[in-house]
Coordinates of C-alpha atoms in Angstrom, one line a residue:
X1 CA 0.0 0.0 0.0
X2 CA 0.9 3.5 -0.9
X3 CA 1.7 6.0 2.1
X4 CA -1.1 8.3 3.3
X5 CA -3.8 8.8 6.0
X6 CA -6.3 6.3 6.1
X7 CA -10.0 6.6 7.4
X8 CA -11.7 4.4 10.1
X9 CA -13.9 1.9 8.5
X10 CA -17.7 2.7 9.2
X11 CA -19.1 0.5 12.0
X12 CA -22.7 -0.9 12.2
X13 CA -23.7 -1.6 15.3
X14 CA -26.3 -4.1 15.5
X15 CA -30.3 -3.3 15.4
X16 CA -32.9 -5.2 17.6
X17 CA -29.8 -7.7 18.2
X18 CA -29.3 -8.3 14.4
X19 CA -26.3 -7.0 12.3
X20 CA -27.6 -4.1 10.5
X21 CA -27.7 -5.7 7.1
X22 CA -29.8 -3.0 5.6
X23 CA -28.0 0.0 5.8
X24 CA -25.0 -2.6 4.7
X25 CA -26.9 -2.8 1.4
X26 CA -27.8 0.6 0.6
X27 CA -25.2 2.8 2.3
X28 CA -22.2 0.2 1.8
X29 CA -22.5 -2.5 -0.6
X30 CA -20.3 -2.5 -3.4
X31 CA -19.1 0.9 -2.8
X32 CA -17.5 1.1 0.6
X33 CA -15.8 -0.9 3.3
X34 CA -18.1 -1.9 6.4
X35 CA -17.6 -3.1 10.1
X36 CA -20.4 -4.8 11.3
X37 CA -20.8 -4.9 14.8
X38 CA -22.5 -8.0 16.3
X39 CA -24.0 -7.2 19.6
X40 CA -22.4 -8.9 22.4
X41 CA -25.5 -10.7 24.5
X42 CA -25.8 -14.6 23.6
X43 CA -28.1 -15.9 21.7
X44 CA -28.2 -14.0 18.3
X45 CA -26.9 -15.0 14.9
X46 CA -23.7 -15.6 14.1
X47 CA -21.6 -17.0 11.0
X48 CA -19.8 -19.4 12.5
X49 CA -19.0 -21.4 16.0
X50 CA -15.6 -21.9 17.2
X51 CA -15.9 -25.7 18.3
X52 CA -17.8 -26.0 14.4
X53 CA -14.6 -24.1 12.8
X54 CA -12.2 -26.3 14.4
X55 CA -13.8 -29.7 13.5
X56 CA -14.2 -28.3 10.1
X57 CA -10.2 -27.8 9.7
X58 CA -9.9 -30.9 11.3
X59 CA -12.0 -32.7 8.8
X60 CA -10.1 -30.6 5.8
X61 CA -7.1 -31.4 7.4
X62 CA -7.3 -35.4 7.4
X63 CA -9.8 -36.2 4.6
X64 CA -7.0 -38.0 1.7
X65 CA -8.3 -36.7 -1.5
X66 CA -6.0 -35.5 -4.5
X67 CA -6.8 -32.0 -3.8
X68 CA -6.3 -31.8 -0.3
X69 CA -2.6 -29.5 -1.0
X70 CA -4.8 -26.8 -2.6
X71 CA -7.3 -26.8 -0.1
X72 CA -4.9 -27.0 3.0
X73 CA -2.4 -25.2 3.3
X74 CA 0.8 -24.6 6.4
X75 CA 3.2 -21.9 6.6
X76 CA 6.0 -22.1 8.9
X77 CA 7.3 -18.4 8.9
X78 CA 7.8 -17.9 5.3
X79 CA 7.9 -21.0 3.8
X80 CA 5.2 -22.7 2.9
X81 CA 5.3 -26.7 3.4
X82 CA 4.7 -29.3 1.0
X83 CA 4.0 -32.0 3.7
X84 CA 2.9 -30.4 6.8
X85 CA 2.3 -33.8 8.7
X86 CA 1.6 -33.5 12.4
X87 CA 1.3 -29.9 12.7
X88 CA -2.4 -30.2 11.2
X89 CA -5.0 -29.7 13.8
X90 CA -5.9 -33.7 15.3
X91 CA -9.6 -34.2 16.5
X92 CA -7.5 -35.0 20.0
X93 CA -6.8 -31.6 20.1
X94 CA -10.0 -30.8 20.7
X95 CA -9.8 -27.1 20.1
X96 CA -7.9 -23.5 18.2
X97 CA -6.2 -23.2 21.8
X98 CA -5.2 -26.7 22.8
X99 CA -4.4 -26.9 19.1
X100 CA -2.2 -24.1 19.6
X101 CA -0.5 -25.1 23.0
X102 CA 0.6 -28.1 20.7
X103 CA 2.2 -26.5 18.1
X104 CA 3.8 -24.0 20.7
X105 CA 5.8 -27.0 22.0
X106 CA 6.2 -28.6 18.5
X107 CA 7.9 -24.8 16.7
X108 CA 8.7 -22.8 19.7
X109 CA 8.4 -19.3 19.0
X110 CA 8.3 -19.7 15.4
X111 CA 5.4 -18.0 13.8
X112 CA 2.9 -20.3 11.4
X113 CA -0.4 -20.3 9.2
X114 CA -2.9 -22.5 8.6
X115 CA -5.3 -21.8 5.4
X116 CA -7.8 -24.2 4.6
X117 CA -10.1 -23.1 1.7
X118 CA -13.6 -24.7 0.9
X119 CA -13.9 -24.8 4.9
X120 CA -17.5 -25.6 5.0
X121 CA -17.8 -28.5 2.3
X122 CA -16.7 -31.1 5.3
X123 CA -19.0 -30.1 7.7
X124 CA -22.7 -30.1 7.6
X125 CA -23.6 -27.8 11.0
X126 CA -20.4 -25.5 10.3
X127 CA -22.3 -25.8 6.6
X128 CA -25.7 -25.1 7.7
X129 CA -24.9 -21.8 10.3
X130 CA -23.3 -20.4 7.8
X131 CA -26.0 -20.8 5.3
X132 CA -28.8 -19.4 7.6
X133 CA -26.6 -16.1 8.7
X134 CA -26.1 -15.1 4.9
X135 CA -29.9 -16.3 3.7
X136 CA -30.3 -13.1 5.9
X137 CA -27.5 -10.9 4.1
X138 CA -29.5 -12.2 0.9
X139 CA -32.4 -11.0 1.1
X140 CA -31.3 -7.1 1.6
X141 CA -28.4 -7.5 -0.6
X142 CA -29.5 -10.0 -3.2
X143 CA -28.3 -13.9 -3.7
X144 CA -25.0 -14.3 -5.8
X145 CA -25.4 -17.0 -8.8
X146 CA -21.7 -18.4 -8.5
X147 CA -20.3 -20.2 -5.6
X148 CA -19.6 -18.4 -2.1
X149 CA -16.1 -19.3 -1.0
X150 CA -15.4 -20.3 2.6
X151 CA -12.1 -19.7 3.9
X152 CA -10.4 -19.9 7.5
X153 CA -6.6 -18.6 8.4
X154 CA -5.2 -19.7 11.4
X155 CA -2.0 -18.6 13.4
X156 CA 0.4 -16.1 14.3
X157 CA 1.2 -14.9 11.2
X158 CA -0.4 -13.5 7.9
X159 CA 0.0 -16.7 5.7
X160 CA 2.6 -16.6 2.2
X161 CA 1.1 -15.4 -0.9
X162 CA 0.5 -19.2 -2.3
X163 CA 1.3 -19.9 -5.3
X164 CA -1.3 -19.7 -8.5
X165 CA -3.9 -22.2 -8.0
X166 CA -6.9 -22.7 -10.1
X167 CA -7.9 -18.9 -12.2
X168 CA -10.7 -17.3 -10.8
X169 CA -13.4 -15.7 -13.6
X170 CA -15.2 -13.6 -11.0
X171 CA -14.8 -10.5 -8.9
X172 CA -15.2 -11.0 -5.2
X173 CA -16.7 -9.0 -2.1
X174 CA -15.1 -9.9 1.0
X175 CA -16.7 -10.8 4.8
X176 CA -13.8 -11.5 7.3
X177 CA -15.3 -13.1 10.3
X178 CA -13.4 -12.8 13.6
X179 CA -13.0 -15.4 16.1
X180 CA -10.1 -15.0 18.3
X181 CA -7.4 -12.3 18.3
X182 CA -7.4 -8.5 17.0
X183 CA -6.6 -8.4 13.4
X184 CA -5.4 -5.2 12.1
X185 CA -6.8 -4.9 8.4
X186 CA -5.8 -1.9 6.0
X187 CA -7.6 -1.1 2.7
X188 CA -6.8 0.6 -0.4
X189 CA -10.0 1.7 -2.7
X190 CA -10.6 3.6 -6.0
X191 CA -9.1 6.3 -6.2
X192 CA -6.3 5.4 -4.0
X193 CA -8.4 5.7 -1.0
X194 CA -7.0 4.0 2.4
X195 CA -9.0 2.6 5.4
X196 CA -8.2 0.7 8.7
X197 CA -9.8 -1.1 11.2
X198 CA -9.3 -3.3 14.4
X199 CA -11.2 -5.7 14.5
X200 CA -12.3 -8.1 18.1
X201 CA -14.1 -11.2 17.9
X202 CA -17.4 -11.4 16.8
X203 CA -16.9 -8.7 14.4
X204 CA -18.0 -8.8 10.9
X205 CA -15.7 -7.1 8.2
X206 CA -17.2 -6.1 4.5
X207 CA -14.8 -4.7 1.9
X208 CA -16.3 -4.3 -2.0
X209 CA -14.7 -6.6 -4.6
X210 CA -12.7 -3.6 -6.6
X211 CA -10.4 -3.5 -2.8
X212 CA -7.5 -4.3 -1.9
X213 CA -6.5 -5.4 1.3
X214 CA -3.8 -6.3 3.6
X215 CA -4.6 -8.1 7.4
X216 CA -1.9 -7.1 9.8
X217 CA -2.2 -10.8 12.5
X218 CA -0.4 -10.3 15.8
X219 CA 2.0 -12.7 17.4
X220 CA -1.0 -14.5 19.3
X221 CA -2.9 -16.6 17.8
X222 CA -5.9 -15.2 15.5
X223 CA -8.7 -17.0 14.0
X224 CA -10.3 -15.5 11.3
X225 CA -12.6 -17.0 8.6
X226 CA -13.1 -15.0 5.1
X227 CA -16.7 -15.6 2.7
X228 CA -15.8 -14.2 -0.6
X229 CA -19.2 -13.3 -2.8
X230 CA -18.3 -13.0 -6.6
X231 CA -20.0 -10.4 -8.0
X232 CA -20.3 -11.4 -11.6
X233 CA -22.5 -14.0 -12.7
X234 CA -21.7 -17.3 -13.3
X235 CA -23.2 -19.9 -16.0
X236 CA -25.9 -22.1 -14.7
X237 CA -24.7 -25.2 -16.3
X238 CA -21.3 -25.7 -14.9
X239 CA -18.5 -28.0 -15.0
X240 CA -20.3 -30.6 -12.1
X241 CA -22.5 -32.6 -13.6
X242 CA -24.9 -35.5 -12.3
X243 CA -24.0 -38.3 -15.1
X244 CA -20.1 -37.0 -15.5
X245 CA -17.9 -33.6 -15.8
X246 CA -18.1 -31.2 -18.8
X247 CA -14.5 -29.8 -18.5
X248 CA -13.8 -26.6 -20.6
X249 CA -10.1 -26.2 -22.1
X250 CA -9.4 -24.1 -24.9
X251 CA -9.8 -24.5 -28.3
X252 CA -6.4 -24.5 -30.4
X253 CA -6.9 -23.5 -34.4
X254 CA -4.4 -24.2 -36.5
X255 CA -3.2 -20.6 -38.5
X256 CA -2.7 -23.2 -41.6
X257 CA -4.4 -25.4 -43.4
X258 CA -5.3 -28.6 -42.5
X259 CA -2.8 -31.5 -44.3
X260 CA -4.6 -33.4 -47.3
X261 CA -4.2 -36.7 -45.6
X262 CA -6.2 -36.6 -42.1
X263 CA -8.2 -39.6 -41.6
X264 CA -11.9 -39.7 -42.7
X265 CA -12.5 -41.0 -38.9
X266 CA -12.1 -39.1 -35.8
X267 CA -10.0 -41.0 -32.9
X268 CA -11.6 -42.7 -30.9
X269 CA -11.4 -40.3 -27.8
X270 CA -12.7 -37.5 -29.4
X271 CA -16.0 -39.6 -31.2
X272 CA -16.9 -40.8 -27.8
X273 CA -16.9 -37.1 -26.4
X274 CA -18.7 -35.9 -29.0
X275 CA -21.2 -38.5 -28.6
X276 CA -21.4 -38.1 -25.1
X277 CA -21.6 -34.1 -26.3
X278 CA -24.1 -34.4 -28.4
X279 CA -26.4 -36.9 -25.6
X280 CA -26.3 -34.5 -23.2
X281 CA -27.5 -31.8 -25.4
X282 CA -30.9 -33.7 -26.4
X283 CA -33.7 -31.7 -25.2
X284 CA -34.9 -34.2 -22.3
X285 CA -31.3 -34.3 -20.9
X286 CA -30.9 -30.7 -21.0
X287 CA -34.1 -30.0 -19.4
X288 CA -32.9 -32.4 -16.7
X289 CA -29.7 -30.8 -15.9
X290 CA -31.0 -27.4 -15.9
X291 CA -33.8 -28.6 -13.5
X292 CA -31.0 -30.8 -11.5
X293 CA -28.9 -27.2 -11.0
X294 CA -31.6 -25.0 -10.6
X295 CA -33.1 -27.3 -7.3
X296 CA -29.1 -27.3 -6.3
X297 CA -28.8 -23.9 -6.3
X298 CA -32.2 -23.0 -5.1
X299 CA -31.1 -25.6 -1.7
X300 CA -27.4 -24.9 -1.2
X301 CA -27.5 -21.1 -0.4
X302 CA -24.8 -20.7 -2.9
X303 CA -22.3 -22.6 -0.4
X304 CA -20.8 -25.0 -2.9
X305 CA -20.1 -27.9 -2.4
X306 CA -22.1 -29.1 0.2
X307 CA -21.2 -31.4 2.8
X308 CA -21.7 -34.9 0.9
X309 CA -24.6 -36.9 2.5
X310 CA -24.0 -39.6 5.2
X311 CA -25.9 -43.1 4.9
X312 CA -29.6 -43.3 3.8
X313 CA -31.6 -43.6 6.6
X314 CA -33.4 -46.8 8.1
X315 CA -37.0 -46.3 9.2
X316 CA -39.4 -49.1 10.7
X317 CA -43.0 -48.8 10.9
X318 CA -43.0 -47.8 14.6
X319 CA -40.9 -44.8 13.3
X320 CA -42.2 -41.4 12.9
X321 CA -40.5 -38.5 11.2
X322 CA -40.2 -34.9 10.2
X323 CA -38.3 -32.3 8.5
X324 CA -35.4 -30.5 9.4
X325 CA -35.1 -28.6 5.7
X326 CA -37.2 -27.2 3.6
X327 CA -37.7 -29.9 0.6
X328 CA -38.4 -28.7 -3.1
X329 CA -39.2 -30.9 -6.2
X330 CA -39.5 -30.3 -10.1
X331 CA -40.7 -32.3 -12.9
X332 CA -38.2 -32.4 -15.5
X333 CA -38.0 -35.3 -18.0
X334 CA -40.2 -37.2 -17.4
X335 CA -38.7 -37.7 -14.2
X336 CA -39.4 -36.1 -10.7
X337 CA -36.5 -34.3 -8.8
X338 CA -36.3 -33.5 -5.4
X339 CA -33.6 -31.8 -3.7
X340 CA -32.4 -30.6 -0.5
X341 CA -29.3 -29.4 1.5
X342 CA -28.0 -28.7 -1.7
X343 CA -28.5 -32.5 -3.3
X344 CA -30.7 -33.9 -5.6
X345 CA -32.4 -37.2 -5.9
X346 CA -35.4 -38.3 -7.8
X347 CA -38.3 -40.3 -6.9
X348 CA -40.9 -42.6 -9.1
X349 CA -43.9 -40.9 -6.9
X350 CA -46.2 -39.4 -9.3
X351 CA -46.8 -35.9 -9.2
X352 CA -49.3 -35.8 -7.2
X353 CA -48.2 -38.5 -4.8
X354 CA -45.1 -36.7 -4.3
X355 CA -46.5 -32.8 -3.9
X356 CA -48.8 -34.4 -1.0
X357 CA -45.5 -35.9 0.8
X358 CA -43.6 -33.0 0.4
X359 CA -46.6 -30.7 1.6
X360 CA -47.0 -32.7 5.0
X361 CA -42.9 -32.0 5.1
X362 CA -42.5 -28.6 4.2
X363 CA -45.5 -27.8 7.4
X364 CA -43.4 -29.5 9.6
X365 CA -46.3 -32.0 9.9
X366 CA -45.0 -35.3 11.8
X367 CA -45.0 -38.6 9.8
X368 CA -45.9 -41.9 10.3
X369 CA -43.8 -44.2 8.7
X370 CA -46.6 -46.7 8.5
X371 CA -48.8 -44.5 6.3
X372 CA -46.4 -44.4 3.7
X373 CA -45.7 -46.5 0.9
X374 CA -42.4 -48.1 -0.4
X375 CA -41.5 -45.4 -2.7
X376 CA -42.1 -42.7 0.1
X377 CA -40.4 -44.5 2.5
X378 CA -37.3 -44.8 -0.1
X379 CA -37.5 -41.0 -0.8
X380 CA -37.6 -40.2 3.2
X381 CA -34.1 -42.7 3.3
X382 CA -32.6 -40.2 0.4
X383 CA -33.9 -37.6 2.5
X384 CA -32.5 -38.7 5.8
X385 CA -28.9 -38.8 4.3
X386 CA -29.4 -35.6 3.0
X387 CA -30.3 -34.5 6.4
X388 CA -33.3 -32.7 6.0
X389 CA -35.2 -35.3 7.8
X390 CA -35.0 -37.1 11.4
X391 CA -36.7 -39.5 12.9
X392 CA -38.9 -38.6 15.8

């Protein structure tokens, strides 16, 4: 940042014990940084629970998958480590500060980062809080179409630039969430324009996507957890797809022409993509997918991906249950989609069976397992491992 006097970051303090997320969208969004003050009595909203953020890292942390080195990231001082092994957070740790305590004996004095991006894909309840508190921001400011990024840094230090990961198409608001420590942040606008602010726990940080920031961490440990909102819109039909991956790579042309002697056959990779291509892009898989996405997106609160479901459930006849989660459904097809928590399933209910079922559902009307019929009661098992349903 260039030298010059900065100004102090406006703070909202909270109205009838909410953040004040309307004058955030007219006086602030998208054209001016924002603190927003929580009030400090229990019981009212928040992003995000400590014990929630910690399991969440822990569950980043020690789930193998091939991407876990660009979702998890550890900085000792300035390097950045390829294999950070046992200085991850353990679920014996239990918590930021015994977590801390450990790493304190492990490195001494030596300052470290943790970064874990994508933080609430591994946990459903860290998952579900956080989709509540911005349904909330949503309906002052607007939903975003493209996916919300969740990420937490963690230590004594502000963590290494990393190195360039997957490109980003969209410009991004910023919330910084504080939940231990004092982070100093300074912020350079349009027009070269500077801000600061120290933030304490609790407190809810807004800077527009055309800023730039900097967060200045102290040598004790700070917690902090960032949502980035892109602010351009994204295509509806993206890359994830329920019967495979559409991946987009660019398109060479050749600047001459084409030899005499190519084979009248394509190779055998490309035919089957293009068959697969031109599959998808039949009218009754098309409508599908669109429907598929749109009941995704219409579930998920824009927090892609969501937690992945856990086992269908298992209900006997003595077994009543209810909903937890609202529960939408969409013809499409020929089939009949229903989705919830941000997953889709579909169901061989008829139309009307099915808009009955999810009726008693969405009224949070109890039901008796016995009443229902086989296809119901495979629907409620989807349903369960979705977990927008529990037995009573």
């Amino acid at each position: 940042m260039t030298a010059g006097a900065a100004t102090p970051v406006d703070v909202l303090d909270s109205v009838d014990g909410w953040i004040d997320r309307q004058r955030l969208a007219e006086d602030h969004w998208d054209r001016r940084p924002a603190l927003l003050r929580a009030p400090r009595a229990r019981g009212h909203a928040v992003p995000f629970d400590s014990h929630e953020v910690f399991e969440g890292a822990v569950a980043a942390s020690h789930h193998a998958t091939a991407d876990t080195g660009e979702r998890v990231r550890f900085a000792v001082g300035p390097r950045l480590l390829t294999d950070p092994g046992d200085l991850l957070p353990r679920p014996e740790d239990g918590s930021f500060a015994a977590y801390d305590r450990r790493l304190g004996r492990q490195l001494g004095d030596t300052p470290f980062a943790l970064v874990v991006r994508e933080l609430h894909a591994r946990h459903h309840p860290l998952w579900a809080r956080e989709r509540a508190f911005l349904a909330g921001l949503w309906d002052a400011i607007g939903r975003p179409q493209a996916p919300i990024g969740t990420t937490l840094c963690h230590g004594t230090c502000t963590p290494p630039r990393p190195l360039p990961s997957r490109p980003s198409h969209h410009r991004a608001a910023t919330f910084l969430y504080v939940l231990h420590g004092r982070p100093q942040l300074r912020l350079t606008g349009p027009g070269d324009r500077h801000w600061a602010a120290t933030a304490v726990p609790g407190d809810l940080l807004y800077w527009p996507a055309d800023h730039e920031h900097a967060v200045h961490v102290p040598r004790s440990p700070t917690t902090t957890v960032h949502i980035t909102v892109p602010r351009t819109p994204a295509s509806l039909l993206n890359h994830a797809s329920p019967h495979g991956t559409w991946g987009s790579v660019d398109t060479l042309v050749p600047q001459s022409e084409p030899p005499d002697d190519l084979p009248d056959t394509l190779p055998p990779a490309v035919a089957a993509a293009l068959h697969h291509l031109r599959q998808e892009a039949r009218p009754t898989p098309l409508h599908r997918r669109l429907a598929h996405e749109v009941l995704r997106q219409a579930t998920d609160g824009g927090l892609r991906p969501a937690p992945a479901p856990t086992r269908p459930g298992y209900f006997t006849d003595d077994d009543a249950v209810r909903a937890t989660e609202r529960v939408l459904w969409m013809p499409a097809g020929g089939q009949r989609l229903v989705a919830a928590c941000g997953h889709v399933t579909r169901t061989g209910l008829t139309a009307r069976e099915l808009g009955a079922l999810i009726t008693r559902l969405n009224d949070g009307e109890p039901l008796p397992v016995s009443e229902l019929t086989p296809p119901a009661r495979r629907l409620l098992a989807r349903l369960a491992a979705f977990r927008a349903v529990e037995r009573l």
